[in-house]
PDB file of C-alpha atoms in Angstrom:
ATOM      1  CA  UNK A   1     187.634 146.051 123.010  1.00 65.00           C
ATOM      2  CA  UNK A   2     187.860 142.976 120.782  1.00 72.00           C
ATOM      3  CA  UNK A   3     186.438 139.961 122.640  1.00 71.00           C
ATOM      4  CA  UNK A   4     186.520 137.038 120.077  1.00 77.00           C
ATOM      5  CA  UNK A   5     186.358 136.123 116.439  1.00 79.00           C
ATOM      6  CA  UNK A   6     184.065 133.593 114.709  1.00 83.00           C
ATOM      7  CA  UNK A   7     184.182 132.228 111.126  1.00 82.00           C
ATOM      8  CA  UNK A   8     180.774 131.109 109.804  1.00 86.00           C
ATOM      9  CA  UNK A   9     180.638 128.484 107.131  1.00 84.00           C
ATOM     10  CA  UNK A  10     177.390 127.177 105.539  1.00 88.00           C
ATOM     11  CA  UNK A  11     177.144 123.360 105.759  1.00 89.00           C
ATOM     12  CA  UNK A  12     174.951 123.094 102.702  1.00 86.00           C
ATOM     13  CA  UNK A  13     172.535 120.553 104.092  1.00 91.00           C
ATOM     14  CA  UNK A  14     171.395 118.946 107.253  1.00 91.00           C
ATOM     15  CA  UNK A  15     173.422 115.782 106.379  1.00 91.00           C
ATOM     16  CA  UNK A  16     176.546 117.769 105.702  1.00 91.00           C
ATOM     17  CA  UNK A  17     176.010 119.640 109.016  1.00 91.00           C
ATOM     18  CA  UNK A  18     175.939 116.347 110.880  1.00 91.00           C
ATOM     19  CA  UNK A  19     178.993 114.908 109.032  1.00 91.00           C
ATOM     20  CA  UNK A  20     181.044 118.088 109.647  1.00 92.00           C
ATOM     21  CA  UNK A  21     180.077 118.132 113.255  1.00 90.00           C
ATOM     22  CA  UNK A  22     181.218 114.563 113.701  1.00 90.00           C
ATOM     23  CA  UNK A  23     184.482 115.195 111.739  1.00 91.00           C
ATOM     24  CA  UNK A  24     185.667 118.104 113.972  1.00 89.00           C
ATOM     25  CA  UNK A  25     184.566 116.308 117.137  1.00 88.00           C
ATOM     26  CA  UNK A  26     186.567 113.236 116.120  1.00 88.00           C
ATOM     27  CA  UNK A  27     189.689 115.330 115.654  1.00 87.00           C
ATOM     28  CA  UNK A  28     189.545 116.661 119.205  1.00 83.00           C
ATOM     29  CA  UNK A  29     188.062 120.156 118.895  1.00 83.00           C
ATOM     30  CA  UNK A  30     186.322 121.458 122.041  1.00 80.00           C
ATOM     31  CA  UNK A  31     182.590 122.065 121.577  1.00 81.00           C
ATOM     32  CA  UNK A  32     181.116 125.450 122.201  1.00 81.00           C
ATOM     33  CA  UNK A  33     177.566 126.341 122.989  1.00 83.00           C
ATOM     34  CA  UNK A  34     176.389 126.665 119.387  1.00 84.00           C
ATOM     35  CA  UNK A  35     172.766 127.528 118.791  1.00 83.00           C
ATOM     36  CA  UNK A  36     169.517 126.078 117.552  1.00 89.00           C
ATOM     37  CA  UNK A  37     166.660 128.329 116.234  1.00 89.00           C
ATOM     38  CA  UNK A  38     163.711 127.864 114.012  1.00 86.00           C
ATOM     39  CA  UNK A  39     165.540 128.991 110.895  1.00 86.00           C
ATOM     40  CA  UNK A  40     169.104 127.846 111.563  1.00 90.00           C
ATOM     41  CA  UNK A  41     171.447 126.005 113.899  1.00 92.00           C
ATOM     42  CA  UNK A  42     175.099 126.192 114.547  1.00 91.00           C
ATOM     43  CA  UNK A  43     177.826 123.820 115.898  1.00 89.00           C
ATOM     44  CA  UNK A  44     180.572 125.775 117.599  1.00 89.00           C
ATOM     45  CA  UNK A  45     184.117 124.443 117.821  1.00 86.00           C
ATOM     46  CA  UNK A  46     186.733 126.112 119.983  1.00 82.00           C
ATOM     47  CA  UNK A  47     190.571 126.319 119.821  1.00 78.00           C
ATOM     48  CA  UNK A  48     192.809 127.669 122.612  1.00 71.00           C
ATOM     49  CA  UNK A  49     194.300 130.342 120.255  1.00 75.00           C
ATOM     50  CA  UNK A  50     192.642 132.234 117.459  1.00 78.00           C
ATOM     51  CA  UNK A  51     194.347 134.370 114.768  1.00 80.00           C
ATOM     52  CA  UNK A  52     193.063 136.656 112.057  1.00 81.00           C
ATOM     53  CA  UNK A  53     195.779 136.855 109.470  1.00 85.00           C
ATOM     54  CA  UNK A  54     196.140 138.881 106.173  1.00 84.00           C
ATOM     55  CA  UNK A  55     198.442 137.380 103.596  1.00 83.00           C
ATOM     56  CA  UNK A  56     200.420 139.177 100.941  1.00 84.00           C
ATOM     57  CA  UNK A  57     202.234 137.027  98.431  1.00 85.00           C
ATOM     58  CA  UNK A  58     202.247 133.187  98.303  1.00 84.00           C
ATOM     59  CA  UNK A  59     199.331 131.681 100.211  1.00 82.00           C
ATOM     60  CA  UNK A  60     200.421 129.117 102.800  1.00 80.00           C
ATOM     61  CA  UNK A  61     197.725 126.556 101.956  1.00 81.00           C
ATOM     62  CA  UNK A  62     194.917 125.536  99.492  1.00 80.00           C
ATOM     63  CA  UNK A  63     192.414 126.079 102.305  1.00 88.00           C
ATOM     64  CA  UNK A  64     191.763 129.407 103.999  1.00 85.00           C
ATOM     65  CA  UNK A  65     191.258 127.757 107.354  1.00 90.00           C
ATOM     66  CA  UNK A  66     194.335 126.538 109.029  1.00 91.00           C
ATOM     67  CA  UNK A  67     194.416 124.644 112.375  1.00 91.00           C
ATOM     68  CA  UNK A  68     197.697 124.338 114.238  1.00 88.00           C
ATOM     69  CA  UNK A  69     198.089 121.049 116.087  1.00 88.00           C
ATOM     70  CA  UNK A  70     200.710 119.497 118.402  1.00 82.00           C
ATOM     71  CA  UNK A  71     200.751 116.018 116.810  1.00 84.00           C
ATOM     72  CA  UNK A  72     200.131 116.235 113.081  1.00 89.00           C
ATOM     73  CA  UNK A  73     200.546 112.513 112.433  1.00 90.00           C
ATOM     74  CA  UNK A  74     197.905 111.629 115.027  1.00 90.00           C
ATOM     75  CA  UNK A  75     195.415 114.116 113.638  1.00 91.00           C
ATOM     76  CA  UNK A  76     196.061 112.815 110.060  1.00 92.00           C
ATOM     77  CA  UNK A  77     195.367 109.318 111.295  1.00 91.00           C
ATOM     78  CA  UNK A  78     192.228 110.414 113.071  1.00 92.00           C
ATOM     79  CA  UNK A  79     191.017 112.189 109.888  1.00 92.00           C
ATOM     80  CA  UNK A  80     191.730 109.175 107.723  1.00 91.00           C
ATOM     81  CA  UNK A  81     189.930 106.881 110.199  1.00 90.00           C
ATOM     82  CA  UNK A  82     186.950 109.170 110.262  1.00 92.00           C
ATOM     83  CA  UNK A  83     186.660 109.366 106.504  1.00 90.00           C
ATOM     84  CA  UNK A  84     186.823 105.542 106.184  1.00 89.00           C
ATOM     85  CA  UNK A  85     184.192 105.087 108.897  1.00 89.00           C
ATOM     86  CA  UNK A  86     181.835 107.619 107.322  1.00 89.00           C
ATOM     87  CA  UNK A  87     181.841 106.646 103.656  1.00 83.00           C
ATOM     88  CA  UNK A  88     184.676 108.856 102.608  1.00 79.00           C
ATOM     89  CA  UNK A  89     187.660 107.865 100.493  1.00 78.00           C
ATOM     90  CA  UNK A  90     191.065 109.382 101.415  1.00 75.00           C
ATOM     91  CA  UNK A  91     192.400 108.244  98.021  1.00 74.00           C
ATOM     92  CA  UNK A  92     190.103 110.592  96.010  1.00 78.00           C
ATOM     93  CA  UNK A  93     191.558 113.776  97.336  1.00 82.00           C
ATOM     94  CA  UNK A  94     189.537 114.198 100.423  1.00 92.00           C
ATOM     95  CA  UNK A  95     192.721 113.833 102.436  1.00 93.00           C
ATOM     96  CA  UNK A  96     196.068 114.921 101.296  1.00 93.00           C
ATOM     97  CA  UNK A  97     199.346 113.312 102.425  1.00 92.00           C
ATOM     98  CA  UNK A  98     201.447 115.210 105.021  1.00 94.00           C
ATOM     99  CA  UNK A  99     203.924 117.470 103.187  1.00 92.00           C
ATOM    100  CA  UNK A 100     206.673 119.931 103.957  1.00 91.00           C
ATOM    101  CA  UNK A 101     205.769 123.567 103.415  1.00 89.00           C
ATOM    102  CA  UNK A 102     207.853 126.583 102.359  1.00 85.00           C
ATOM    103  CA  UNK A 103     207.501 128.075 105.802  1.00 82.00           C
ATOM    104  CA  UNK A 104     209.180 125.423 107.916  1.00 85.00           C
ATOM    105  CA  UNK A 105     206.263 123.327 108.803  1.00 90.00           C
ATOM    106  CA  UNK A 106     204.269 120.180 107.777  1.00 92.00           C
ATOM    107  CA  UNK A 107     200.763 120.278 106.509  1.00 94.00           C
ATOM    108  CA  UNK A 108     197.794 118.293 105.225  1.00 94.00           C
ATOM    109  CA  UNK A 109     194.419 119.338 103.936  1.00 94.00           C
ATOM    110  CA  UNK A 110     191.165 117.494 104.526  1.00 94.00           C
ATOM    111  CA  UNK A 111     187.804 117.904 102.646  1.00 93.00           C
ATOM    112  CA  UNK A 112     185.201 116.056 104.749  1.00 92.00           C
ATOM    113  CA  UNK A 113     182.486 117.640 102.623  1.00 91.00           C
ATOM    114  CA  UNK A 114     182.795 118.829  98.983  1.00 89.00           C
ATOM    115  CA  UNK A 115     183.980 122.512  99.012  1.00 88.00           C
ATOM    116  CA  UNK A 116     184.759 122.470 102.716  1.00 91.00           C
ATOM    117  CA  UNK A 117     188.501 122.298 103.032  1.00 92.00           C
ATOM    118  CA  UNK A 118     190.549 122.652 106.206  1.00 94.00           C
ATOM    119  CA  UNK A 119     194.337 122.461 106.566  1.00 93.00           C
ATOM    120  CA  UNK A 120     196.086 121.080 109.643  1.00 94.00           C
ATOM    121  CA  UNK A 121     199.748 121.989 110.338  1.00 91.00           C
ATOM    122  CA  UNK A 122     202.553 121.820 112.834  1.00 89.00           C
ATOM    123  CA  UNK A 123     206.016 123.371 112.976  1.00 87.00           C
ATOM    124  CA  UNK A 124     208.876 121.195 111.912  1.00 85.00           C
ATOM    125  CA  UNK A 125     210.885 122.602 114.862  1.00 74.00           C
ATOM    126  CA  UNK A 126     209.438 120.895 117.910  1.00 64.00           C
ATOM    127  CA  UNK A 127     210.103 123.859 120.226  1.00 61.00           C
ATOM    128  CA  UNK A 128     208.787 126.519 117.856  1.00 65.00           C
ATOM    129  CA  UNK A 129     206.513 128.838 119.829  1.00 59.00           C
ATOM    130  CA  UNK A 130     206.933 126.716 122.876  1.00 60.00           C
ATOM    131  CA  UNK A 131     208.958 127.349 126.038  1.00 58.00           C
ATOM    132  CA  UNK A 132     212.255 125.526 126.116  1.00 60.00           C
ATOM    133  CA  UNK A 133     212.398 123.552 129.372  1.00 67.00           C
ATOM    134  CA  UNK A 134     215.516 123.241 131.390  1.00 69.00           C
ATOM    135  CA  UNK A 135     215.760 119.730 132.644  1.00 69.00           C
ATOM    136  CA  UNK A 136     218.267 117.598 134.528  1.00 72.00           C
ATOM    137  CA  UNK A 137     220.051 114.802 132.510  1.00 74.00           C
ATOM    138  CA  UNK A 138     220.156 111.319 133.872  1.00 80.00           C
ATOM    139  CA  UNK A 139     223.860 110.968 134.006  1.00 84.00           C
ATOM    140  CA  UNK A 140     225.566 110.460 137.368  1.00 87.00           C
ATOM    141  CA  UNK A 141     229.089 110.431 135.904  1.00 87.00           C
ATOM    142  CA  UNK A 142     231.487 112.494 138.052  1.00 89.00           C
ATOM    143  CA  UNK A 143     229.009 113.088 140.797  1.00 92.00           C
ATOM    144  CA  UNK A 144     229.054 112.122 144.412  1.00 94.00           C
ATOM    145  CA  UNK A 145     226.007 110.846 146.334  1.00 96.00           C
ATOM    146  CA  UNK A 146     225.045 109.906 149.798  1.00 95.00           C
ATOM    147  CA  UNK A 147     222.355 107.276 150.499  1.00 96.00           C
ATOM    148  CA  UNK A 148     220.809 107.419 153.988  1.00 96.00           C
ATOM    149  CA  UNK A 149     218.924 104.277 154.770  1.00 95.00           C
ATOM    150  CA  UNK A 150     217.059 103.276 157.871  1.00 93.00           C
ATOM    151  CA  UNK A 151     217.711  99.868 159.465  1.00 92.00           C
ATOM    152  CA  UNK A 152     214.158  99.587 160.826  1.00 89.00           C
ATOM    153  CA  UNK A 153     212.047  97.440 158.538  1.00 87.00           C
ATOM    154  CA  UNK A 154     215.265  96.268 156.873  1.00 88.00           C
ATOM    155  CA  UNK A 155     213.461  93.688 154.783  1.00 88.00           C
ATOM    156  CA  UNK A 156     212.098  96.687 152.901  1.00 88.00           C
ATOM    157  CA  UNK A 157     214.837  99.220 153.221  1.00 91.00           C
ATOM    158  CA  UNK A 158     217.506  96.778 151.944  1.00 91.00           C
ATOM    159  CA  UNK A 159     215.427  96.323 148.768  1.00 88.00           C
ATOM    160  CA  UNK A 160     215.151 100.127 148.445  1.00 92.00           C
ATOM    161  CA  UNK A 161     218.970 100.416 148.851  1.00 92.00           C
ATOM    162  CA  UNK A 162     219.586  97.811 146.189  1.00 90.00           C
ATOM    163  CA  UNK A 163     217.314  99.813 143.855  1.00 91.00           C
ATOM    164  CA  UNK A 164     219.022 103.051 144.571  1.00 91.00           C
ATOM    165  CA  UNK A 165     222.531 101.685 144.018  1.00 93.00           C
ATOM    166  CA  UNK A 166     221.354 100.013 140.845  1.00 90.00           C
ATOM    167  CA  UNK A 167     220.074 103.373 139.444  1.00 90.00           C
ATOM    168  CA  UNK A 168     223.168 105.291 140.365  1.00 92.00           C
ATOM    169  CA  UNK A 169     225.599 102.756 138.986  1.00 91.00           C
ATOM    170  CA  UNK A 170     223.606 102.302 135.791  1.00 88.00           C
ATOM    171  CA  UNK A 171     223.607 106.016 135.321  1.00 87.00           C
ATOM    172  CA  UNK A 172     227.473 106.210 135.405  1.00 87.00           C
ATOM    173  CA  UNK A 173     228.232 106.876 139.081  1.00 89.00           C
ATOM    174  CA  UNK A 174     231.398 105.459 140.469  1.00 90.00           C
ATOM    175  CA  UNK A 175     230.923 103.072 143.413  1.00 92.00           C
ATOM    176  CA  UNK A 176     233.593 104.901 145.443  1.00 93.00           C
ATOM    177  CA  UNK A 177     231.622 108.117 144.989  1.00 93.00           C
ATOM    178  CA  UNK A 178     228.559 106.613 146.690  1.00 94.00           C
ATOM    179  CA  UNK A 179     228.472 106.842 150.516  1.00 95.00           C
ATOM    180  CA  UNK A 180     225.873 104.678 152.262  1.00 95.00           C
ATOM    181  CA  UNK A 181     224.907 105.814 155.728  1.00 95.00           C
ATOM    182  CA  UNK A 182     222.723 103.655 157.930  1.00 96.00           C
ATOM    183  CA  UNK A 183     220.591 105.084 160.719  1.00 95.00           C
ATOM    184  CA  UNK A 184     218.335 103.318 163.214  1.00 95.00           C
ATOM    185  CA  UNK A 185     214.995 104.440 161.780  1.00 91.00           C
ATOM    186  CA  UNK A 186     213.205 106.983 159.613  1.00 91.00           C
ATOM    187  CA  UNK A 187     213.170 109.465 162.547  1.00 91.00           C
ATOM    188  CA  UNK A 188     216.934 109.761 162.387  1.00 93.00           C
ATOM    189  CA  UNK A 189     217.150 110.315 158.552  1.00 94.00           C
ATOM    190  CA  UNK A 190     216.729 114.210 158.609  1.00 94.00           C
ATOM    191  CA  UNK A 191     219.538 114.584 161.137  1.00 94.00           C
ATOM    192  CA  UNK A 192     221.960 112.541 159.081  1.00 95.00           C
ATOM    193  CA  UNK A 193     220.941 114.229 155.932  1.00 95.00           C
ATOM    194  CA  UNK A 194     221.487 117.683 157.393  1.00 95.00           C
ATOM    195  CA  UNK A 195     224.916 116.787 158.628  1.00 95.00           C
ATOM    196  CA  UNK A 196     226.044 115.383 155.225  1.00 95.00           C
ATOM    197  CA  UNK A 197     224.452 118.342 153.346  1.00 95.00           C
ATOM    198  CA  UNK A 198     226.233 120.922 155.572  1.00 94.00           C
ATOM    199  CA  UNK A 199     229.585 119.322 154.642  1.00 93.00           C
ATOM    200  CA  UNK A 200     228.902 120.171 151.051  1.00 90.00           C
ATOM    201  CA  UNK A 201     230.783 117.226 149.624  1.00 93.00           C
ATOM    202  CA  UNK A 202     227.928 115.472 147.761  1.00 94.00           C
ATOM    203  CA  UNK A 203     225.886 116.310 144.665  1.00 94.00           C
ATOM    204  CA  UNK A 204     222.650 114.894 146.086  1.00 95.00           C
ATOM    205  CA  UNK A 205     221.265 112.837 148.922  1.00 96.00           C
ATOM    206  CA  UNK A 206     218.970 109.892 148.637  1.00 96.00           C
ATOM    207  CA  UNK A 207     216.774 109.219 151.779  1.00 95.00           C
ATOM    208  CA  UNK A 208     215.318 105.705 152.212  1.00 95.00           C
ATOM    209  CA  UNK A 209     213.063 104.434 154.920  1.00 92.00           C
ATOM    210  CA  UNK A 210     209.815 102.685 155.691  1.00 91.00           C
ATOM    211  CA  UNK A 211     206.975 103.520 158.053  1.00 88.00           C
ATOM    212  CA  UNK A 212     204.138 101.039 158.600  1.00 86.00           C
ATOM    213  CA  UNK A 213     200.912 102.368 160.183  1.00 82.00           C
ATOM    214  CA  UNK A 214     200.228  99.082 161.967  1.00 71.00           C
ATOM    215  CA  UNK A 215     203.485  99.229 163.928  1.00 59.00           C
ATOM    216  CA  UNK A 216     203.050 102.537 165.692  1.00 61.00           C
ATOM    217  CA  UNK A 217     200.295 104.764 167.071  1.00 64.00           C
ATOM    218  CA  UNK A 218     202.247 107.856 166.264  1.00 76.00           C
ATOM    219  CA  UNK A 219     202.767 107.058 162.590  1.00 75.00           C
ATOM    220  CA  UNK A 220     201.506 110.411 161.252  1.00 80.00           C
ATOM    221  CA  UNK A 221     203.623 112.390 163.763  1.00 82.00           C
ATOM    222  CA  UNK A 222     206.803 110.536 162.711  1.00 85.00           C
ATOM    223  CA  UNK A 223     206.220 110.864 159.010  1.00 85.00           C
ATOM    224  CA  UNK A 224     205.274 114.469 159.142  1.00 89.00           C
ATOM    225  CA  UNK A 225     208.434 115.260 161.064  1.00 91.00           C
ATOM    226  CA  UNK A 226     210.596 113.098 158.743  1.00 92.00           C
ATOM    227  CA  UNK A 227     209.146 114.830 155.620  1.00 92.00           C
ATOM    228  CA  UNK A 228     209.592 118.229 157.193  1.00 93.00           C
ATOM    229  CA  UNK A 229     213.122 117.536 158.224  1.00 94.00           C
ATOM    230  CA  UNK A 230     214.224 116.302 154.875  1.00 94.00           C
ATOM    231  CA  UNK A 231     212.563 119.149 153.033  1.00 93.00           C
ATOM    232  CA  UNK A 232     214.006 121.781 155.352  1.00 93.00           C
ATOM    233  CA  UNK A 233     217.496 120.319 155.001  1.00 94.00           C
ATOM    234  CA  UNK A 234     217.171 120.505 151.180  1.00 93.00           C
ATOM    235  CA  UNK A 235     215.938 124.119 151.269  1.00 92.00           C
ATOM    236  CA  UNK A 236     218.403 125.431 153.675  1.00 93.00           C
ATOM    237  CA  UNK A 237     221.527 123.742 152.280  1.00 92.00           C
ATOM    238  CA  UNK A 238     220.824 123.894 148.555  1.00 92.00           C
ATOM    239  CA  UNK A 239     221.735 120.162 148.265  1.00 94.00           C
ATOM    240  CA  UNK A 240     219.107 118.161 146.419  1.00 94.00           C
ATOM    241  CA  UNK A 241     217.436 115.508 148.660  1.00 95.00           C
ATOM    242  CA  UNK A 242     215.306 112.831 147.037  1.00 94.00           C
ATOM    243  CA  UNK A 243     212.412 111.286 149.157  1.00 93.00           C
ATOM    244  CA  UNK A 244     212.329 107.562 149.219  1.00 92.00           C
ATOM    245  CA  UNK A 245     210.679 107.009 152.623  1.00 91.00           C
ATOM    246  CA  UNK A 246     207.736 104.606 152.159  1.00 88.00           C
ATOM    247  CA  UNK A 247     204.541 105.198 154.216  1.00 86.00           C
ATOM    248  CA  UNK A 248     202.357 102.185 153.982  1.00 84.00           C
ATOM    249  CA  UNK A 249     199.400 100.528 155.689  1.00 79.00           C
ATOM    250  CA  UNK A 250     200.827  96.998 155.667  1.00 82.00           C
ATOM    251  CA  UNK A 251     204.091  95.080 155.085  1.00 83.00           C
ATOM    252  CA  UNK A 252     202.532  93.709 151.838  1.00 83.00           C
ATOM    253  CA  UNK A 253     202.055  97.198 150.492  1.00 83.00           C
ATOM    254  CA  UNK A 254     205.633  98.160 151.299  1.00 83.00           C
ATOM    255  CA  UNK A 255     206.979  95.036 149.627  1.00 83.00           C
ATOM    256  CA  UNK A 256     205.017  95.880 146.494  1.00 80.00           C
ATOM    257  CA  UNK A 257     206.628  99.295 146.388  1.00 78.00           C
ATOM    258  CA  UNK A 258     210.102  97.934 147.106  1.00 83.00           C
ATOM    259  CA  UNK A 259     210.191  95.907 143.873  1.00 76.00           C
ATOM    260  CA  UNK A 260     207.602  93.187 143.936  1.00 73.00           C
ATOM    261  CA  UNK A 261     204.783  94.859 141.958  1.00 69.00           C
ATOM    262  CA  UNK A 262     204.795  98.643 141.879  1.00 64.00           C
ATOM    263  CA  UNK A 263     208.500  99.244 140.936  1.00 76.00           C
ATOM    264  CA  UNK A 264     211.312 100.037 143.324  1.00 88.00           C
ATOM    265  CA  UNK A 265     210.901 103.397 144.987  1.00 88.00           C
ATOM    266  CA  UNK A 266     214.560 103.324 145.958  1.00 90.00           C
ATOM    267  CA  UNK A 267     215.479 103.196 142.250  1.00 90.00           C
ATOM    268  CA  UNK A 268     213.031 106.065 141.529  1.00 90.00           C
ATOM    269  CA  UNK A 269     214.401 108.144 144.365  1.00 91.00           C
ATOM    270  CA  UNK A 270     217.942 107.820 143.037  1.00 93.00           C
ATOM    271  CA  UNK A 271     216.835 108.698 139.551  1.00 91.00           C
ATOM    272  CA  UNK A 272     215.217 111.856 140.929  1.00 92.00           C
ATOM    273  CA  UNK A 273     218.426 112.707 142.824  1.00 93.00           C
ATOM    274  CA  UNK A 274     220.472 112.414 139.622  1.00 93.00           C
ATOM    275  CA  UNK A 275     218.129 114.592 137.703  1.00 91.00           C
ATOM    276  CA  UNK A 276     217.945 117.313 140.404  1.00 93.00           C
ATOM    277  CA  UNK A 277     221.776 117.324 140.735  1.00 92.00           C
ATOM    278  CA  UNK A 278     222.089 117.922 137.040  1.00 89.00           C
ATOM    279  CA  UNK A 279     219.392 120.553 137.080  1.00 88.00           C
ATOM    280  CA  UNK A 280     220.968 122.405 139.861  1.00 88.00           C
ATOM    281  CA  UNK A 281     224.241 122.640 137.844  1.00 85.00           C
ATOM    282  CA  UNK A 282     222.389 123.934 134.844  1.00 80.00           C
ATOM    283  CA  UNK A 283     220.492 126.562 136.855  1.00 83.00           C
ATOM    284  CA  UNK A 284     223.654 127.699 138.501  1.00 79.00           C
ATOM    285  CA  UNK A 285     225.195 128.209 135.137  1.00 70.00           C
ATOM    286  CA  UNK A 286     222.414 130.478 133.976  1.00 65.00           C
ATOM    287  CA  UNK A 287     219.579 128.009 133.160  1.00 55.00           C
ATOM    288  CA  UNK A 288     220.787 126.873 129.904  1.00 54.00           C
ATOM    289  CA  UNK A 289     219.475 123.470 128.552  1.00 48.00           C
TER     290      UNK A 289
END
């Protein structure tokens, strides 16, 4: 039956109303509809989560309005900047320093207008009230990898291969545990990937190739089948496959993505393979971070 909750605070004057509206806007509150009538007006500020709490014992703050934030230091800096820009003085008590609380959090109180105090806080535990993500580590130590690289457009794919090897070796892989398999072109990548994956001897597979639209009239058909084949091989074998097949309009674009301007996509594909191989191990062990 309960739809929402609103706390109404008198601003005291039109000038205070404008200042308070600017203060909360500067700190990142979402604006609600508010209202404007002949006898009054209201500025509404929204938060993703609202709580109505009753306290018995020690009060958690000198203010009775508490706002939970994700980056307390950034909000404190924003409040300080707003006060300085709007004639306030943080040194007179309008803005308290960030302090530890007795309830495992950090908190500060701002008073943008006399008698109008608001406290902002965040848990000291960064994962408090947040889902703990299971993620793959970027360590390739003890793992085995296969890199399938197309010879077609070798001026590009050789650069991608160099980037992939760099990423794996930097992350702790042993060179003897990296198998490089060369195939004629991107079309042949899925077949080689499936054969290697079916053998079950590698932790992950890195696929590298380059398709240029200007070189073939059936560019889309080849790309779609290559992408489908690599994805199907990954799904049906359970071995992580990272996708490092470039699809570009021109040779210049491909060179940019192979290390000239836009990073090396071979390096990025190898990093993804490392992370997914680690993640698969964690999920197989019960999803523990």
